[in-house]
Short mmCIF file of C-alpha atoms and ligand atoms in Angstrom, two decimals:
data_model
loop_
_atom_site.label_atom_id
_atom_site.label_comp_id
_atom_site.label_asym_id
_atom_site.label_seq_id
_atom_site.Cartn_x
_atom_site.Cartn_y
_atom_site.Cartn_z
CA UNK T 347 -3.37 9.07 21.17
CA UNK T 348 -3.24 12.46 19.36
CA UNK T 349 -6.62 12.83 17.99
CA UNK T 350 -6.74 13.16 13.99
CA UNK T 351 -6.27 16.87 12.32
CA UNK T 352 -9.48 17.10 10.19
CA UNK T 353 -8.04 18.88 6.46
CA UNK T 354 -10.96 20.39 5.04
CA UNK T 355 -10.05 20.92 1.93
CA UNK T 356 -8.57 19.20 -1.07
CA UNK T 357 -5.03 17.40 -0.42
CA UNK T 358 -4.31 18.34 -4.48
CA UNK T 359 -6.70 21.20 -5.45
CA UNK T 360 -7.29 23.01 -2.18
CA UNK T 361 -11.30 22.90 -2.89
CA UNK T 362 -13.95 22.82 -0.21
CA UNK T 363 -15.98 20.44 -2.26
CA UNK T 364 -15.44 17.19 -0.52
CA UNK T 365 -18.40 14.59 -0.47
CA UNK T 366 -18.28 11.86 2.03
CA UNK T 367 -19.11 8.68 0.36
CA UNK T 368 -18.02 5.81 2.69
CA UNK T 369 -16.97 5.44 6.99
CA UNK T 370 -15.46 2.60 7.76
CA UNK T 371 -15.52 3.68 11.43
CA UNK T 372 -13.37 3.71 13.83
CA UNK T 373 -10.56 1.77 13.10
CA UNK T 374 -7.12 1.04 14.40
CA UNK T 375 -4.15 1.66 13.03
CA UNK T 376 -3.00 -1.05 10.57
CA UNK T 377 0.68 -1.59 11.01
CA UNK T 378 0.36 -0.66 14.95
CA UNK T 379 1.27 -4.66 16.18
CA UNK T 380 0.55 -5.02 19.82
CA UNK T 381 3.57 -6.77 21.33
CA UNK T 382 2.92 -9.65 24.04
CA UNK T 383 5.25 -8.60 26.69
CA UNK T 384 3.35 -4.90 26.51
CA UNK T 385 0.73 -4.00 28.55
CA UNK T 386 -0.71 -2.22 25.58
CA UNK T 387 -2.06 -5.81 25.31
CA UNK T 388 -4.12 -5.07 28.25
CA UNK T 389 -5.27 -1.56 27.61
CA UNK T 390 -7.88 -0.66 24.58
CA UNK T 391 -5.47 0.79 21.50
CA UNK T 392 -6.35 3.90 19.74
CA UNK T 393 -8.51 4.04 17.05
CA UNK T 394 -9.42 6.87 14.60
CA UNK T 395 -12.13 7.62 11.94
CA UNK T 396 -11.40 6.20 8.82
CA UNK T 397 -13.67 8.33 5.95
CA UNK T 398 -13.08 8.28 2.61
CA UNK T 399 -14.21 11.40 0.72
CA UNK T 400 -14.45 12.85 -2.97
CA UNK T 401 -13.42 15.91 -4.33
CA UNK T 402 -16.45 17.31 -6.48
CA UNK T 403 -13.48 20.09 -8.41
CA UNK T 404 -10.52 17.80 -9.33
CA UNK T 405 -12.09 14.23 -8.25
CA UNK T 406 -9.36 12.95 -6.17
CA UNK T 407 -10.32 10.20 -3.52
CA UNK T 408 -8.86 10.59 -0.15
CA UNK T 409 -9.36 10.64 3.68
CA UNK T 410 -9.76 13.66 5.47
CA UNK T 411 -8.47 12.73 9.00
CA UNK T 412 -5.05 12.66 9.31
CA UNK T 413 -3.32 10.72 12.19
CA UNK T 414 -0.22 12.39 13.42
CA UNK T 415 2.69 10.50 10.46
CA UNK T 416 5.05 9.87 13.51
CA UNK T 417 2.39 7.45 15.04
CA UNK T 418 2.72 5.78 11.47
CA UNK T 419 5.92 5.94 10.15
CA UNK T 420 8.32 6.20 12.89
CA UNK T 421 8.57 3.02 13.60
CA UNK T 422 7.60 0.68 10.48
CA UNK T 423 6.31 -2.81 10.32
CA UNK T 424 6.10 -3.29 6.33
CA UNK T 425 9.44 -4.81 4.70
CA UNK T 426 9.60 -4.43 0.82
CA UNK T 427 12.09 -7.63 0.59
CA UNK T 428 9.03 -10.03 2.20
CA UNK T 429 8.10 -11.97 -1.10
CA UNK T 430 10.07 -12.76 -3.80
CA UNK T 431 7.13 -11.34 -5.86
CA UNK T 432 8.39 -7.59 -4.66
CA UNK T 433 12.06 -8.60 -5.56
CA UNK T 434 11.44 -9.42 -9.05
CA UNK T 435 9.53 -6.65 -9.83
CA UNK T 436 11.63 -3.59 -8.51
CA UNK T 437 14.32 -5.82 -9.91
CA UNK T 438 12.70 -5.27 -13.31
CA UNK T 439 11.95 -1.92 -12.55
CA UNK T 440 15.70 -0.89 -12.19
CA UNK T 441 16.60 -2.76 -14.96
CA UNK T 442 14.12 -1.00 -17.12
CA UNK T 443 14.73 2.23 -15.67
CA UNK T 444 18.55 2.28 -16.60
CA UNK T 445 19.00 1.15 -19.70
CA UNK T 446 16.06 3.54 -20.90
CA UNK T 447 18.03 6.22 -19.81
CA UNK T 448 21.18 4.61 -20.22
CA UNK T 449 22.05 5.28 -16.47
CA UNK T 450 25.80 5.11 -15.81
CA UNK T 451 28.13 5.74 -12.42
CA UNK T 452 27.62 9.39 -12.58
CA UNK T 453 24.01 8.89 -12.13
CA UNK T 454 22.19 9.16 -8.77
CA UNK T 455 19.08 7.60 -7.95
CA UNK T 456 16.86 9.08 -5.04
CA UNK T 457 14.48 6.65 -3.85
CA UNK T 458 11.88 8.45 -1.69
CA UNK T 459 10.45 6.28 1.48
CA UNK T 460 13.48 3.33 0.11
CA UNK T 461 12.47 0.89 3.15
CA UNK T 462 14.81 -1.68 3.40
CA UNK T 463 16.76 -0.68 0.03
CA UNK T 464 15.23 -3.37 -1.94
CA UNK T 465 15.33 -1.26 -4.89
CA UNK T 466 18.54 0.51 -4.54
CA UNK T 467 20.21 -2.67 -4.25
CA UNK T 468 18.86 -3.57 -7.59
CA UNK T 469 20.14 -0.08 -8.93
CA UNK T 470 23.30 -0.33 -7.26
CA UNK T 471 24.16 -4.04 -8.62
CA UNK T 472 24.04 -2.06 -12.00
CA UNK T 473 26.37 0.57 -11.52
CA UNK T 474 24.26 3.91 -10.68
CA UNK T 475 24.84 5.73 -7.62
CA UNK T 476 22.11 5.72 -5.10
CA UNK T 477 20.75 7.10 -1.96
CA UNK T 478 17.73 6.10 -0.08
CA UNK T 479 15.10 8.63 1.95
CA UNK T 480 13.58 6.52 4.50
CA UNK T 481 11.73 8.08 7.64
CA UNK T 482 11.26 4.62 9.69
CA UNK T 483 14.53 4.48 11.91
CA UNK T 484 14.63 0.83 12.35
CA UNK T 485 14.48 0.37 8.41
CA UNK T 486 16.72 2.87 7.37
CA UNK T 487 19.47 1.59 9.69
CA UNK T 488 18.72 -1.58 8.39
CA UNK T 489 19.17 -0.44 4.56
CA UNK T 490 22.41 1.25 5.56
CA UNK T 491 23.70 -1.57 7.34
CA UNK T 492 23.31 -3.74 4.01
CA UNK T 493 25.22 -0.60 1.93
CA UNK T 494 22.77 1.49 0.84
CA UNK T 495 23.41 4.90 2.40
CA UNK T 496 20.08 5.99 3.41
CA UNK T 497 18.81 9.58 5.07
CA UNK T 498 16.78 8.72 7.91
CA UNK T 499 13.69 11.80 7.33
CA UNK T 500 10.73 12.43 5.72
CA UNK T 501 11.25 14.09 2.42
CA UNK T 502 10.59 17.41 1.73
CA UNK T 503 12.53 20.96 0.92
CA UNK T 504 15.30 19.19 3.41
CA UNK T 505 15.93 16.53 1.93
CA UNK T 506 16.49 18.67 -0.99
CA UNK T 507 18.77 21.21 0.22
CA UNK T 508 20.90 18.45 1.82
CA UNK T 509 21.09 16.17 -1.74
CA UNK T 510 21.48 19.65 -4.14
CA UNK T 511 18.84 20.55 -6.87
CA UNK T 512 18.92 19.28 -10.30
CA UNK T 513 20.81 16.34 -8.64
CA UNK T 514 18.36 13.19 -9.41
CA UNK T 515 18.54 11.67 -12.57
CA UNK T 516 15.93 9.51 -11.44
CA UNK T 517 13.62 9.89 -8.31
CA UNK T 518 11.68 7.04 -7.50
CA UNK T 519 8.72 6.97 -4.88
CA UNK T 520 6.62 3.39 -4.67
CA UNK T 521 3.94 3.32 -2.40
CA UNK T 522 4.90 6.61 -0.72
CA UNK T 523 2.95 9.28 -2.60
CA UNK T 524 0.06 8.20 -0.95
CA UNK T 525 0.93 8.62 2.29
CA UNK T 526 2.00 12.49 1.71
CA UNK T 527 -0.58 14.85 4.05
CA UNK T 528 1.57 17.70 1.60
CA UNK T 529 0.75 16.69 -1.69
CA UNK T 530 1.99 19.67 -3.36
CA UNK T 531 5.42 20.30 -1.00
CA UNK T 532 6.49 16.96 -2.31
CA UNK T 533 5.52 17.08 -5.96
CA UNK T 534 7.47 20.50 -5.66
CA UNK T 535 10.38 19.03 -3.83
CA UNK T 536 10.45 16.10 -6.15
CA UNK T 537 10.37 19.06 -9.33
CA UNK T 538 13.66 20.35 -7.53
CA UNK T 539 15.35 17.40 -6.87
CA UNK T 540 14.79 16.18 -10.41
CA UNK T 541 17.52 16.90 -13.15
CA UNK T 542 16.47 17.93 -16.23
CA UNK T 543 16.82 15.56 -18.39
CA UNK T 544 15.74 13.38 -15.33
CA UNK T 545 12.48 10.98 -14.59
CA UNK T 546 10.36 10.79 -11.51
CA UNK T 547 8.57 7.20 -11.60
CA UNK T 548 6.35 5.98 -8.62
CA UNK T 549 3.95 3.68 -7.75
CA UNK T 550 0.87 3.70 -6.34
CA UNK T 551 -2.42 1.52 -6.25
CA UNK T 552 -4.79 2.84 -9.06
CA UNK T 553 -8.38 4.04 -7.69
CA UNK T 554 -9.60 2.19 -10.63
CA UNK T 555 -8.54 -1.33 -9.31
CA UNK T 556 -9.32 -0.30 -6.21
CA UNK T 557 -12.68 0.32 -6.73
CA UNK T 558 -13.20 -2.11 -9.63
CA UNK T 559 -12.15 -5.35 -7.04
CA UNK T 560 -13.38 -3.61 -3.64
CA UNK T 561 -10.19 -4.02 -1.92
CA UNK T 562 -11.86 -1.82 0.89
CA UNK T 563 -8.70 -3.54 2.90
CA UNK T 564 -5.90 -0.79 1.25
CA UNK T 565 -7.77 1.79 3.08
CA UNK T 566 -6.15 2.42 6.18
CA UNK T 567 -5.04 5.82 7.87
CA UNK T 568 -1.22 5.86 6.35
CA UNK T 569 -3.03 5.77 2.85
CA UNK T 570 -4.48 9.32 2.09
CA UNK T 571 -5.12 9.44 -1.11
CA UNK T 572 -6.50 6.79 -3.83
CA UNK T 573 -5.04 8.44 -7.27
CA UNK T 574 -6.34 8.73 -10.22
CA UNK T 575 -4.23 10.11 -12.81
CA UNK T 576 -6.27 12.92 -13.62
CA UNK T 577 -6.13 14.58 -10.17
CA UNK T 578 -2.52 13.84 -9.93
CA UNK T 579 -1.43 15.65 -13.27
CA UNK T 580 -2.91 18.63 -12.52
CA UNK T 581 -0.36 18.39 -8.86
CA UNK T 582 2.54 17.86 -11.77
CA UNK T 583 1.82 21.10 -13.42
CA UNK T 584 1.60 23.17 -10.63
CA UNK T 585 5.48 22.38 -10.26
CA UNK T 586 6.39 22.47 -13.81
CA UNK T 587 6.18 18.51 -14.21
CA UNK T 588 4.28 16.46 -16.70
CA UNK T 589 2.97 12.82 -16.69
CA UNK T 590 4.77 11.10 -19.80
CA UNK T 591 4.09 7.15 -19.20
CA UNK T 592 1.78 4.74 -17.14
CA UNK T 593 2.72 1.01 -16.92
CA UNK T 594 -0.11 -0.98 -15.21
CA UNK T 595 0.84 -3.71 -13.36
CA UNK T 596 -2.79 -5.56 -12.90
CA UNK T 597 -0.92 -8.73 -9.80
CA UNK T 598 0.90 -6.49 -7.57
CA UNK T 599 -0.70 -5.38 -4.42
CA UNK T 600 -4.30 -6.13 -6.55
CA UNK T 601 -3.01 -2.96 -9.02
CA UNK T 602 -0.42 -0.97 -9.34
CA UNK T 603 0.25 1.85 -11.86
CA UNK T 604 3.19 3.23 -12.42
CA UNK T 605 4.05 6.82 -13.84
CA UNK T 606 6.33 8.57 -14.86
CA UNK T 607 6.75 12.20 -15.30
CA UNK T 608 9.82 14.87 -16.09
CA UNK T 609 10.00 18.22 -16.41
CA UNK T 610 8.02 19.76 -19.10
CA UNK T 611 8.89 18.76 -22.76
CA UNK T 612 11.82 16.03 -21.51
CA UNK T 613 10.19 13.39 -22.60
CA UNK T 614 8.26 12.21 -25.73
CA UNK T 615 4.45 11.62 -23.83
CA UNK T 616 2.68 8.36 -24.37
CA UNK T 617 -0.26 9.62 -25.63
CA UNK T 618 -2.54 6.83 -26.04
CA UNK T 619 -1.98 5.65 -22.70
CA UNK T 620 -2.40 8.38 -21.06
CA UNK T 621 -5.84 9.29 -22.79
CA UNK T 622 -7.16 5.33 -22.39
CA UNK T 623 -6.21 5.61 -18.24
CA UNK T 624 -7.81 8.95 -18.14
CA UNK T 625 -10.47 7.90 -19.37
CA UNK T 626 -10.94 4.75 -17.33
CA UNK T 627 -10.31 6.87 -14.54
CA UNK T 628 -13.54 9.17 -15.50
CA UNK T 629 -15.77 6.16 -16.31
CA UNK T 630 -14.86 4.08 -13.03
CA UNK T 631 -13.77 6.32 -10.29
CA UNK T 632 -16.67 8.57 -9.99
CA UNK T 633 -18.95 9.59 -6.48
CA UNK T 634 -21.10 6.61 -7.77
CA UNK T 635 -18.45 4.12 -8.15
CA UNK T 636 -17.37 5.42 -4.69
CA UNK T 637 -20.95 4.33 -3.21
CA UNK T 638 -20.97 0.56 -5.15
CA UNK T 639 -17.55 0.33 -3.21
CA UNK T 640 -19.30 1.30 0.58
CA UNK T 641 -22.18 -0.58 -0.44
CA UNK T 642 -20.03 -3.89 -1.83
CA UNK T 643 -18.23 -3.56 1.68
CA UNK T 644 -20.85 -4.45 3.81
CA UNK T 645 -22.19 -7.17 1.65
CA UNK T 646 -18.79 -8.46 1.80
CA UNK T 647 -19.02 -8.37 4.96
CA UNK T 648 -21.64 -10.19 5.86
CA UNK T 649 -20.71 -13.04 3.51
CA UNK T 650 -17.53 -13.52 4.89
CA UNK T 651 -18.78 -13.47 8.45
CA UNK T 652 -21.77 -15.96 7.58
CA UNK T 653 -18.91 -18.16 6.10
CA UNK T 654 -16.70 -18.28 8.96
CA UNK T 655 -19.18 -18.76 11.06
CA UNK T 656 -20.77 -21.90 8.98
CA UNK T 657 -17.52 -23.40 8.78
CA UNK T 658 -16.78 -22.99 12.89
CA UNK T 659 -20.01 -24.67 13.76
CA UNK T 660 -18.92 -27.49 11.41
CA UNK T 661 -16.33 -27.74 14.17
CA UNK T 662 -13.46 -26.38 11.29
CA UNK T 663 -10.35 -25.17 12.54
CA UNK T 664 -9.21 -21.78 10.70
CA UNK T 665 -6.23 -19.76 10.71
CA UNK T 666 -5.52 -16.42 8.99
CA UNK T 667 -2.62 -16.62 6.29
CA UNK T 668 -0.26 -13.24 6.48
CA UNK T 669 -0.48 -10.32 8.79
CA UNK T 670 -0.13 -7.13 6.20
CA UNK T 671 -1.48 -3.90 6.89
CA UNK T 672 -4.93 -4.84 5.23
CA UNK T 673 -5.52 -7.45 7.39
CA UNK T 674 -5.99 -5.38 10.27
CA UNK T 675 -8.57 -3.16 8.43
CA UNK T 676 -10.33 -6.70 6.81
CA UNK T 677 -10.80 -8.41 10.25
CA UNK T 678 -12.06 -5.22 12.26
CA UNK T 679 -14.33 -4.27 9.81
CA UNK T 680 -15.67 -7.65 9.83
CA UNK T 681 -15.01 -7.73 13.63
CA UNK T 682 -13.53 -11.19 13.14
CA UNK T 683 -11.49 -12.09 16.28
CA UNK T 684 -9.69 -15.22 18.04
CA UNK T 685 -12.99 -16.89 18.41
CA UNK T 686 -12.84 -17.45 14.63
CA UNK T 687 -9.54 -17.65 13.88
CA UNK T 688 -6.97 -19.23 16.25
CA UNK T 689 -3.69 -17.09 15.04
CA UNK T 690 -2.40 -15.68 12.15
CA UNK T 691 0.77 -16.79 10.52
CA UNK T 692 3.29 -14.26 8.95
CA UNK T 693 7.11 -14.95 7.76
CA UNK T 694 8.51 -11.47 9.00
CA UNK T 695 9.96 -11.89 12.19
CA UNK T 696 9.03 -8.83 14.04
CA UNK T 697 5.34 -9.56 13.36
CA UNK T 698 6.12 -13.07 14.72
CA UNK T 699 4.80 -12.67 18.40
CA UNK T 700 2.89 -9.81 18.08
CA UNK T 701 -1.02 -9.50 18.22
CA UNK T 702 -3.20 -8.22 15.47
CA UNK T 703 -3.99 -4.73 15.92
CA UNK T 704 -8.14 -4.40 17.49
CA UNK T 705 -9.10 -8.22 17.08
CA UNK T 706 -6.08 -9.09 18.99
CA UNK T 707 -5.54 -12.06 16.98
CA UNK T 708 -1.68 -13.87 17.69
CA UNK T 709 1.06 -13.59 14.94
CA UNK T 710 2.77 -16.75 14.87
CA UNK T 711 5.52 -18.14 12.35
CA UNK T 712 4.59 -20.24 9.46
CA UNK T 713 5.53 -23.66 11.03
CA UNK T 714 3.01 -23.37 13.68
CA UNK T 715 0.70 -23.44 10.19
CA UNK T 716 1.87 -27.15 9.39
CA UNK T 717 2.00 -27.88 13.05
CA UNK T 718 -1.40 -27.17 13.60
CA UNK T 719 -2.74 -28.89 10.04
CA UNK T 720 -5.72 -26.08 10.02
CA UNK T 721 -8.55 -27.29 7.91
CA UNK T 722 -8.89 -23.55 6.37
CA UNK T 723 -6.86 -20.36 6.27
CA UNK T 724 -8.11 -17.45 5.54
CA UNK T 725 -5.62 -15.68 2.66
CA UNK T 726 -5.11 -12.05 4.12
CA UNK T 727 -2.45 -11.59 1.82
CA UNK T 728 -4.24 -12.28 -1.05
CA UNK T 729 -1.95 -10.10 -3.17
CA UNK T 730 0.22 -12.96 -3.39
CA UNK T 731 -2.08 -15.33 -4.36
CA UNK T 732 -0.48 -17.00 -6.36
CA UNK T 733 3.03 -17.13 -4.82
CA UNK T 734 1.46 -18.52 -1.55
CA UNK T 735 -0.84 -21.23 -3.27
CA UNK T 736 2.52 -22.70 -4.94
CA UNK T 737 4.18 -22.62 -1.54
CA UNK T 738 1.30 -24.41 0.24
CA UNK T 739 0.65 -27.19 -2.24
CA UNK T 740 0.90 -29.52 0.63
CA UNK T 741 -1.47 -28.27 2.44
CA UNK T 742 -3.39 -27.96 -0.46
CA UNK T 743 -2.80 -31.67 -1.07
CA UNK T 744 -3.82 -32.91 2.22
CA UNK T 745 -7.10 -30.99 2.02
CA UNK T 746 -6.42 -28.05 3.27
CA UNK T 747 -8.39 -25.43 1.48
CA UNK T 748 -8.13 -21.33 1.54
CA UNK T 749 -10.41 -18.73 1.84
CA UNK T 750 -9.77 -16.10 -0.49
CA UNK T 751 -11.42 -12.72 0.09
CA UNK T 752 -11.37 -11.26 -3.18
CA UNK T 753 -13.49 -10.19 -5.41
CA UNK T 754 -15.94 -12.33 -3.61
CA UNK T 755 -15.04 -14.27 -0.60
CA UNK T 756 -14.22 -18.17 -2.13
CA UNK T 757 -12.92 -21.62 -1.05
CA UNK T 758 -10.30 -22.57 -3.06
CA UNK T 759 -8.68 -25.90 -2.89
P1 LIG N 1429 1.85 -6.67 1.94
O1 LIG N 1429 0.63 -7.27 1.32
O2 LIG N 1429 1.57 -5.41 2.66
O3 LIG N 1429 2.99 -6.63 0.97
O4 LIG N 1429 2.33 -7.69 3.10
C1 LIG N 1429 2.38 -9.07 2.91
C2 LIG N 1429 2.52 -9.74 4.25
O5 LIG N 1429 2.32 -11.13 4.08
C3 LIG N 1429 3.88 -9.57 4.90
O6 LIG N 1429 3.72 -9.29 6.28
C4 LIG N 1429 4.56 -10.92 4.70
C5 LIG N 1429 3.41 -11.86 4.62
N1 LIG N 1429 3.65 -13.03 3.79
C6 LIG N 1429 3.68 -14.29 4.42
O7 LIG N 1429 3.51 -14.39 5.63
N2 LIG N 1429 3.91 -15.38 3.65
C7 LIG N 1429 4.12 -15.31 2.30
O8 LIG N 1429 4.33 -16.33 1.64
C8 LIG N 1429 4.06 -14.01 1.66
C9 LIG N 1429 4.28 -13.87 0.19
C10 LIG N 1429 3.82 -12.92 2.46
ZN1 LIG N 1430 -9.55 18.31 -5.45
#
């Protein structure tokens, strides 16, 4: 273990002015599976402090101790193509994306931290050119083995030099900008790469649907910052960019929003949306709202524990349903191990055999699920809801029920 850098300061203003307003603890790292065969199984994995702070200047929410990325990202566990949920929306998203700007052959996409190419493909099937950035080695060889030429690095002035500036007609970046310990690098890299009449549009959970369900869960190490809008903008400027859209996407991962931004005067702005997310942003994602989240946390915690445990002494048998990232942070925060729930199930294979970071918990595949007729499963992947429920009407039917988490812990079924 390489024990956390501590950045003082302000990932995207540089201030001082950084309020703590919630510790998690100490906390594993969430995509860090613990294989059977290893002995790691045996020895106590590393855990860091996970802190969330506020920036009193520009109001940006974001941790301040940063684990070394290549204990992250080097190796990477999530798969974009894992629910068909993902594949229709990036499927969307490049169809939007090129007929608004009427993106032909002699267009190049760049998507930054592409995983396993699942939108590329969905570029590529309409004709652009494309190239993936993709730091994980065992993803990006797996994107380029299924055609979508992909450099294996993180991006940065690099990547940039290698691809040529003013190349990009669009850059796309989903669920990447908030893993970026150089905030302002990228945004500048991403300014150079950019063409001029180009777009930049990326994804990343909004702070205000964070907050507003308490998904304390989609804070783990890899995600540094928790944009707002606001904060981010003021990054754009620095580098000559400006935000011209938002599209919120309330089901995916429990909020997304989407922006878009181009060099300065591009683009016609969307206005109104802009000024109504701004200003949702300043009502909901204060220091305040910051505390209700802590404070929710540990009720939520308690609740769900209490419920587990009822349900065990009833003599229930529960199992977890989907291994994602947040499941690691929701089960050690709760410190809720094998003696509540027997295994986990997930459908990506190299989870399949693994062990829960922490709680230690066994991966299985789904048909140990129907094999062991569970009389509850707790729905760690409660971001697709309602994808999963539809798959498991069986279980449903036979009286199975699930535990969702969120907003408050429930039975459903
Ligand atoms: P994510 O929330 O980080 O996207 O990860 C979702 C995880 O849940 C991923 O490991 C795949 C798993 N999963 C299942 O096991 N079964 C399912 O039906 C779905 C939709 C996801
Ligand atoms: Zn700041």
């Amino acid at each position: 273990m390489t024990p956390p850098d501590i950045e003082p300061s302000c990932r995207a203003c540089g201030s001082s002015r950084l309020r703590l307003g919630f510790d998690l603890g100490l906390l594993p790292l969430a995509n860090s599976f613990l294989s059977v065969q290893n002995s790691e199984v045996q020895a106590p994995e590393s855990r860091y402090p996970l802190r969330i702070f506020y920036c009193d200047n520009c109001r940006l929410i974001q941790l301040s101790d940063i684990v070394d990325r290549r204990e992250m990202f080097d190796d990477y566990a999530f798969l974009t193509a894992t629910a068909d949920t993902s594949l229709v929306h990036f499927d969307k998203y490049a169809d939007q994306l090129t007929r608004k700007l009427a993106l032909s052959a002699e267009d190049l996409v760049v998507d930054i931290g592409s995983n396993d190419g699942t939108l590329l493909k969905a570029f590529k099937k309409r004709g652009t050119g494309v190239l993936g950035i993709e730091p994980a080695r065992n993803i990006a060889t797996r994107a380029e083995a299924e055609g979508i030429p992909t450099i294996n690095e993180y991006f940065g002035s690099e990547s940039v030099a290698r691809i040529g500036r003013n190349k990009a007609r669009v850059v796309t970046a989903n669920n990447v900008v908030s893993h970026v310990g150089d905030l302002n690098g990228f945004v500048e890299s991403v300014s150079e790469l950019l063409d001029a009449k180009g777009l930049f549009a990326f994804e990343v959970p909004w702070v205000v649907d964070v907050l507003r369900h308490y998904n304390f869960d989609i804070v783990y190490h890899e995600h540094l910052s928790y944009f707002g809008f606001k904060p981010l903008s003021q990054v754009f400027e620095r580098y000559g960019l400006e935000l011209v859209g938002i599209e919120h996407f309330p089901a995916i991962h429990g909020g997304t929003i989407r922006g878009l931004a181009a060099h300065l005067d591009a683009f016609p702005k969307q206005q109104d949306m802009l000024d109504q997310t701004f200003g949702a942003e300043e009502k909901e994602a204060d220091f305040r709202a910051l505390e209700r989240f802590a404070n929710h946390a540990k009720e939520f915690r308690s609740e769900l524990v209490a419920l587990l445990r009822r349900l065990k002494k009833d003599g229930k048998k529960i199992v977890g349903y989907g291994a994602p990232a947040k499941a690691t942070i929701l089960l050690n925060y709760c410190s809720i191990d094998r003696s509540i729930l027997d295994f986990v199930i997930d459908t990506t294979p190299f989870k399949q055999g693994k062990f829960i970071p922490g709680v230690r918990i066994p991966i299985m595949h789904p048909d140990e699920f129907r094999k062991a007729k569970p009389d509850y499963a707790l729905l760690l992947a409660w971001n697709f809801k309602d994808e999963i429920l539809e798959k498991e009407r069986e279980f449903l039917q036979s009286g199975g029920k699930f535990i969702v988490p969120f907003p408050e812990p429930e039975v459903v079924g």
